[in-house]
mmCIF file of C-alpha atoms in Angstrom:
data_model
loop_
_atom_site.group_PDB
_atom_site.id
_atom_site.type_symbol
_atom_site.label_atom_id
_atom_site.label_comp_id
_atom_site.label_asym_id
_atom_site.label_seq_id
_atom_site.Cartn_x
_atom_site.Cartn_y
_atom_site.Cartn_z
ATOM 1 C CA GLU A 1 -8.061 4.181 -0.943
ATOM 2 C CA PRO A 2 -4.684 5.977 0.033
ATOM 3 C CA GLU A 3 -1.855 5.072 -2.211
ATOM 4 C CA VAL A 4 1.883 5.697 -2.574
ATOM 5 C CA THR A 5 2.696 8.102 -5.692
ATOM 6 C CA GLN A 6 5.533 8.728 -7.479
ATOM 7 C CA THR A 7 6.914 11.444 -10.048
ATOM 8 C CA PRO A 8 8.116 11.478 -12.651
ATOM 9 C CA SER A 9 6.907 8.127 -14.270
ATOM 10 C CA HIS A 10 9.772 8.232 -16.616
ATOM 11 C CA GLN A 11 13.101 10.074 -16.193
ATOM 12 C CA VAL A 12 15.870 10.158 -19.108
ATOM 13 C CA THR A 13 19.059 11.396 -18.065
ATOM 14 C CA GLN A 14 22.668 11.796 -19.256
ATOM 15 C CA MET A 15 25.612 9.717 -17.451
ATOM 16 C CA GLY A 16 27.007 11.904 -14.776
ATOM 17 C CA GLN A 17 23.943 14.146 -14.014
ATOM 18 C CA GLU A 18 22.124 14.217 -10.941
ATOM 19 C CA VAL A 19 18.618 13.014 -10.568
ATOM 20 C CA ILE A 20 15.921 13.313 -8.036
ATOM 21 C CA LEU A 21 13.139 10.808 -7.610
ATOM 22 C CA ARG A 22 10.232 11.851 -5.901
ATOM 23 C CA CYS A 23 7.605 9.841 -3.928
ATOM 24 C CA VAL A 24 4.380 10.946 -1.619
ATOM 25 C CA PRO A 25 3.813 7.860 0.841
ATOM 26 C CA ILE A 26 0.676 7.447 2.384
ATOM 27 C CA SER A 27 -0.267 10.146 4.894
ATOM 28 C CA ASN A 28 -0.153 8.478 8.103
ATOM 29 C CA HIS A 29 2.754 5.779 7.367
ATOM 30 C CA LEU A 30 6.008 6.380 9.373
ATOM 31 C CA TYR A 31 8.468 3.927 7.633
ATOM 32 C CA PHE A 32 9.677 4.574 4.025
ATOM 33 C CA TYR A 33 11.767 2.587 1.493
ATOM 34 C CA TRP A 34 13.244 2.647 -1.941
ATOM 35 C CA TYR A 35 13.733 -0.450 -4.122
ATOM 36 C CA ARG A 36 15.013 -0.921 -7.625
ATOM 37 C CA GLN A 37 14.501 -3.228 -10.393
ATOM 38 C CA ILE A 38 16.905 -3.814 -13.141
ATOM 39 C CA LEU A 39 15.132 -5.009 -16.471
ATOM 40 C CA GLY A 40 14.761 -8.593 -16.066
ATOM 41 C CA GLN A 41 16.105 -9.094 -12.566
ATOM 42 C CA LYS A 42 14.894 -9.125 -9.044
ATOM 43 C CA VAL A 43 13.518 -6.300 -7.080
ATOM 44 C CA GLU A 44 16.455 -5.190 -4.815
ATOM 45 C CA PHE A 45 16.209 -3.253 -1.350
ATOM 46 C CA LEU A 46 18.089 -0.091 -1.249
ATOM 47 C CA VAL A 47 17.206 1.833 1.607
ATOM 48 C CA SER A 48 14.615 2.313 4.615
ATOM 49 C CA PHE A 49 14.050 5.368 6.595
ATOM 50 C CA TYR A 50 12.347 6.107 9.703
ATOM 51 C CA ASN A 51 12.263 9.096 11.987
ATOM 52 C CA ASN A 52 14.292 11.289 9.572
ATOM 53 C CA GLU A 53 17.151 8.848 9.336
ATOM 54 C CA ILE A 54 18.331 6.012 7.306
ATOM 55 C CA SER A 55 17.606 2.773 9.514
ATOM 56 C CA GLU A 56 19.235 0.444 7.032
ATOM 57 C CA LYS A 57 20.799 0.433 3.586
ATOM 58 C CA SER A 58 22.103 -2.203 1.218
ATOM 59 C CA GLU A 59 25.615 -2.428 -0.486
ATOM 60 C CA ILE A 60 24.063 -0.877 -3.614
ATOM 61 C CA PHE A 61 23.062 2.403 -1.769
ATOM 62 C CA ASP A 62 26.500 3.823 -1.932
ATOM 63 C CA ASP A 63 27.670 7.408 -1.530
ATOM 64 C CA GLN A 64 26.195 8.353 -4.696
ATOM 65 C CA PHE A 65 22.623 7.868 -3.212
ATOM 66 C CA SER A 66 20.986 9.886 -0.688
ATOM 67 C CA VAL A 67 17.579 10.022 0.677
ATOM 68 C CA GLU A 68 15.550 12.960 2.241
ATOM 69 C CA ARG A 69 12.191 13.653 3.548
ATOM 70 C CA PRO A 70 12.101 17.513 2.971
ATOM 71 C CA ASP A 71 8.803 18.282 4.129
ATOM 72 C CA GLY A 72 5.933 16.341 5.914
ATOM 73 C CA SER A 73 4.817 14.599 2.768
ATOM 74 C CA ASN A 74 7.611 13.895 0.281
ATOM 75 C CA PHE A 75 10.316 11.302 0.328
ATOM 76 C CA THR A 76 13.108 11.493 -2.260
ATOM 77 C CA LEU A 77 15.747 9.459 -3.660
ATOM 78 C CA LYS A 78 18.833 11.334 -5.101
ATOM 79 C CA ILE A 79 21.490 9.974 -7.337
ATOM 80 C CA ARG A 80 24.530 12.285 -7.461
ATOM 81 C CA SER A 81 26.262 11.409 -10.757
ATOM 82 C CA THR A 82 24.297 8.838 -12.441
ATOM 83 C CA LYS A 83 26.047 5.788 -14.355
ATOM 84 C CA LEU A 84 24.615 3.560 -16.916
ATOM 85 C CA GLU A 85 24.031 0.703 -14.618
ATOM 86 C CA ASP A 86 21.644 2.861 -12.525
ATOM 87 C CA SER A 87 18.868 2.564 -15.338
ATOM 88 C CA ALA A 88 16.200 0.655 -13.589
ATOM 89 C CA MET A 89 12.668 0.900 -12.244
ATOM 90 C CA TYR A 90 12.759 2.584 -8.829
ATOM 91 C CA PHE A 91 10.085 1.966 -6.330
ATOM 92 C CA CYS A 92 9.118 3.627 -3.218
ATOM 93 C CA ALA A 93 7.166 1.863 -0.506
ATOM 94 C CA SER A 94 5.839 2.918 2.772
ATOM 95 C CA LYS A 95 4.590 1.495 5.874
ATOM 96 C CA GLN A 96 2.396 2.438 8.667
ATOM 97 C CA ARG A 97 4.330 1.031 11.788
ATOM 98 C CA THR A 98 6.985 -1.148 12.874
ATOM 99 C CA GLY A 99 6.816 -5.018 12.811
ATOM 100 C CA GLY A 100 4.930 -7.190 10.381
ATOM 101 C CA GLU A 101 2.877 -4.667 8.506
ATOM 102 C CA GLU A 102 2.459 -4.482 4.909
ATOM 103 C CA GLN A 103 4.371 -2.393 2.788
ATOM 104 C CA TYR A 104 2.708 -0.396 0.423
ATOM 105 C CA PHE A 105 4.398 0.262 -3.040
ATOM 106 C CA GLY A 106 4.055 3.110 -5.493
ATOM 107 C CA PRO A 107 3.763 2.764 -9.441
ATOM 108 C CA GLY A 108 7.666 3.072 -9.786
ATOM 109 C CA THR A 109 9.908 5.640 -11.773
ATOM 110 C CA ARG A 110 11.601 4.385 -14.737
ATOM 111 C CA LEU A 111 15.051 5.866 -14.996
ATOM 112 C CA THR A 112 17.028 5.614 -18.144
ATOM 113 C CA VAL A 113 20.650 6.737 -18.151
ATOM 114 C CA THR A 114 22.406 7.399 -21.571
ATOM 115 C CA LYS B 1 22.122 -15.172 3.284
ATOM 116 C CA GLN B 2 18.553 -15.540 2.646
ATOM 117 C CA GLU B 3 17.730 -16.856 -0.887
ATOM 118 C CA VAL B 4 13.939 -16.676 -2.315
ATOM 119 C CA THR B 5 13.421 -18.703 -5.453
ATOM 120 C CA GLN B 6 10.093 -19.122 -7.523
ATOM 121 C CA ILE B 7 9.154 -22.177 -9.464
ATOM 122 C CA PRO B 8 8.130 -22.251 -12.289
ATOM 123 C CA ALA B 9 9.720 -19.114 -13.926
ATOM 124 C CA ALA B 10 6.985 -18.928 -16.457
ATOM 125 C CA LEU B 11 3.650 -20.780 -16.705
ATOM 126 C CA SER B 12 0.986 -20.734 -19.609
ATOM 127 C CA VAL B 13 -2.504 -22.093 -18.699
ATOM 128 C CA PRO B 14 -6.191 -22.123 -20.266
ATOM 129 C CA GLU B 15 -8.604 -20.100 -18.695
ATOM 130 C CA GLY B 16 -10.615 -21.867 -16.001
ATOM 131 C CA GLU B 17 -7.703 -23.901 -14.557
ATOM 132 C CA ASN B 18 -6.721 -23.837 -11.072
ATOM 133 C CA LEU B 19 -3.023 -23.412 -10.432
ATOM 134 C CA VAL B 20 -0.196 -23.430 -7.710
ATOM 135 C CA LEU B 21 2.676 -20.906 -7.822
ATOM 136 C CA ASN B 22 5.553 -21.824 -5.564
ATOM 137 C CA CYS B 23 8.031 -19.826 -3.483
ATOM 138 C CA SER B 24 11.054 -21.401 -1.644
ATOM 139 C CA PHE B 25 13.292 -19.766 0.877
ATOM 140 C CA THR B 26 16.406 -20.750 2.682
ATOM 141 C CA ASP B 27 16.422 -19.434 6.027
ATOM 142 C CA SER B 28 12.983 -20.250 7.938
ATOM 143 C CA ALA B 29 13.646 -17.204 10.350
ATOM 144 C CA ILE B 30 11.152 -14.869 8.656
ATOM 145 C CA TYR B 31 8.694 -12.485 10.096
ATOM 146 C CA ASN B 32 5.985 -12.597 7.341
ATOM 147 C CA LEU B 33 5.703 -13.164 3.553
ATOM 148 C CA GLN B 34 3.891 -11.101 0.880
ATOM 149 C CA TRP B 35 2.621 -12.071 -2.574
ATOM 150 C CA PHE B 36 2.453 -9.188 -4.961
ATOM 151 C CA ARG B 37 1.430 -8.920 -8.498
ATOM 152 C CA GLN B 38 3.298 -6.837 -11.225
ATOM 153 C CA ASP B 39 1.765 -5.877 -14.734
ATOM 154 C CA PRO B 40 4.516 -5.310 -17.407
ATOM 155 C CA GLY B 41 6.267 -2.061 -16.900
ATOM 156 C CA LYS B 42 4.063 -1.411 -13.776
ATOM 157 C CA GLY B 43 4.208 -1.173 -10.017
ATOM 158 C CA LEU B 44 3.844 -3.887 -7.221
ATOM 159 C CA THR B 45 0.283 -4.481 -6.155
ATOM 160 C CA SER B 46 0.251 -6.378 -2.800
ATOM 161 C CA LEU B 47 -2.265 -9.389 -2.748
ATOM 162 C CA LEU B 48 -1.684 -11.118 0.384
ATOM 163 C CA LEU B 49 0.377 -10.975 3.588
ATOM 164 C CA ILE B 50 0.982 -13.895 5.659
ATOM 165 C CA GLN B 51 2.506 -13.497 9.202
ATOM 166 C CA SER B 52 5.032 -16.108 10.547
ATOM 167 C CA SER B 53 2.405 -17.365 12.963
ATOM 168 C CA GLN B 54 -0.283 -18.097 10.263
ATOM 169 C CA ARG B 55 -0.483 -20.786 7.987
ATOM 170 C CA GLU B 56 -2.730 -19.440 5.329
ATOM 171 C CA GLN B 57 -4.623 -16.255 4.140
ATOM 172 C CA THR B 58 -7.436 -15.980 1.584
ATOM 173 C CA SER B 59 -8.669 -13.253 -0.662
ATOM 174 C CA GLY B 60 -11.400 -13.863 -3.321
ATOM 175 C CA ARG B 61 -9.848 -16.444 -5.673
ATOM 176 C CA LEU B 62 -6.665 -16.239 -4.028
ATOM 177 C CA ASN B 63 -5.027 -18.643 -1.239
ATOM 178 C CA ALA B 64 -1.647 -18.212 0.067
ATOM 179 C CA SER B 65 -0.127 -21.001 2.485
ATOM 180 C CA LEU B 66 3.154 -20.829 4.484
ATOM 181 C CA ASP B 67 5.218 -23.490 5.830
ATOM 182 C CA LYS B 68 8.044 -22.198 7.485
ATOM 183 C CA SER B 69 9.747 -25.300 8.640
ATOM 184 C CA SER B 70 10.257 -26.329 4.971
ATOM 185 C CA GLY B 71 10.856 -22.841 3.766
ATOM 186 C CA ARG B 72 7.876 -22.925 1.399
ATOM 187 C CA SER B 73 4.890 -20.580 0.508
ATOM 188 C CA THR B 74 2.391 -21.377 -2.261
ATOM 189 C CA LEU B 75 -0.168 -18.967 -4.002
ATOM 190 C CA TYR B 76 -3.126 -20.942 -5.300
ATOM 191 C CA ILE B 77 -5.295 -19.121 -7.743
ATOM 192 C CA ALA B 78 -8.839 -20.766 -8.359
ATOM 193 C CA ALA B 79 -10.395 -20.549 -11.602
ATOM 194 C CA SER B 80 -7.824 -18.681 -13.517
ATOM 195 C CA GLN B 81 -8.787 -15.635 -15.966
ATOM 196 C CA PRO B 82 -7.094 -13.750 -18.513
ATOM 197 C CA GLY B 83 -6.930 -10.844 -16.325
ATOM 198 C CA ASP B 84 -4.813 -12.716 -14.026
ATOM 199 C CA SER B 85 -1.877 -12.402 -16.560
ATOM 200 C CA ALA B 86 1.051 -10.941 -14.879
ATOM 201 C CA THR B 87 4.307 -11.521 -13.038
ATOM 202 C CA TYR B 88 3.750 -12.838 -9.342
ATOM 203 C CA LEU B 89 6.393 -12.049 -6.897
ATOM 204 C CA CYS B 90 6.862 -13.428 -3.213
ATOM 205 C CA ALA B 91 8.811 -11.258 -0.903
ATOM 206 C CA LEU B 92 9.797 -12.118 2.830
ATOM 207 C CA LYS B 93 10.614 -9.941 5.725
ATOM 208 C CA ASP B 94 13.288 -11.311 8.150
ATOM 209 C CA ASN B 95 14.518 -9.736 11.091
ATOM 210 C CA THR B 96 15.636 -6.555 9.394
ATOM 211 C CA ASP B 97 13.031 -4.179 7.970
ATOM 212 C CA LYS B 98 13.689 -4.767 4.123
ATOM 213 C CA LEU B 99 11.715 -7.230 1.881
ATOM 214 C CA ILE B 100 13.858 -9.811 0.030
ATOM 215 C CA PHE B 101 12.196 -10.656 -3.498
ATOM 216 C CA GLY B 102 11.898 -13.861 -5.187
ATOM 217 C CA THR B 103 12.634 -14.192 -8.988
ATOM 218 C CA GLY B 104 9.053 -14.149 -10.113
ATOM 219 C CA THR B 105 6.662 -16.383 -11.895
ATOM 220 C CA ARG B 106 5.285 -15.180 -15.380
ATOM 221 C CA LEU B 107 1.924 -16.182 -15.856
ATOM 222 C CA GLN B 108 -0.344 -16.299 -18.962
ATOM 223 C CA VAL B 109 -3.845 -17.197 -19.094
ATOM 224 C CA PHE B 110 -5.414 -17.731 -22.458
ATOM 225 C CA PRO B 111 -8.979 -17.689 -23.334
#
């Protein structure tokens, strides 16, 4: 069964460093998302992406964050200068088409900023 | 602003019990509602998706219901097993494209 994959599973970085989290959505999906979950807290929406542009973003998704679909398969989240409070589990999700379709989530990348 | 709450926050039951997890939301203008399972330190596994026009969905021992007018959804788990131990999250989609997640219910089923 097709699934969303994410790499790496765990990333440790120093404060101020740039990180890129990678996702490979399900191949025929057109809508892509990033969510994050700080330990012990709710899963929070960061950004949605369709047709090579951001369709919606949350207040969390400030100028330090960016997303890209550099080729036909990868979808990346970049954090330019990481802060301690960026430590969280980051989930990628994808959906086939617009409307009430199910979002499929990847296994997550645990980001630890020291 | 839509708020999603899950009660109880934690639940511990003996194997074989039937149980109900609750999800409440403040704005009934939702598009659909999805129930997920999350194992510790792991990703989100989708269990059931209910469209706003539906009243319930079933998958195996799981049954989810939706009552938009009262702002509630329930996940019913029949004949619980230790392997059902996990955190269960509800998430709803409103007229935007994002999912709004609940606080989660941590379930432990002991033998």
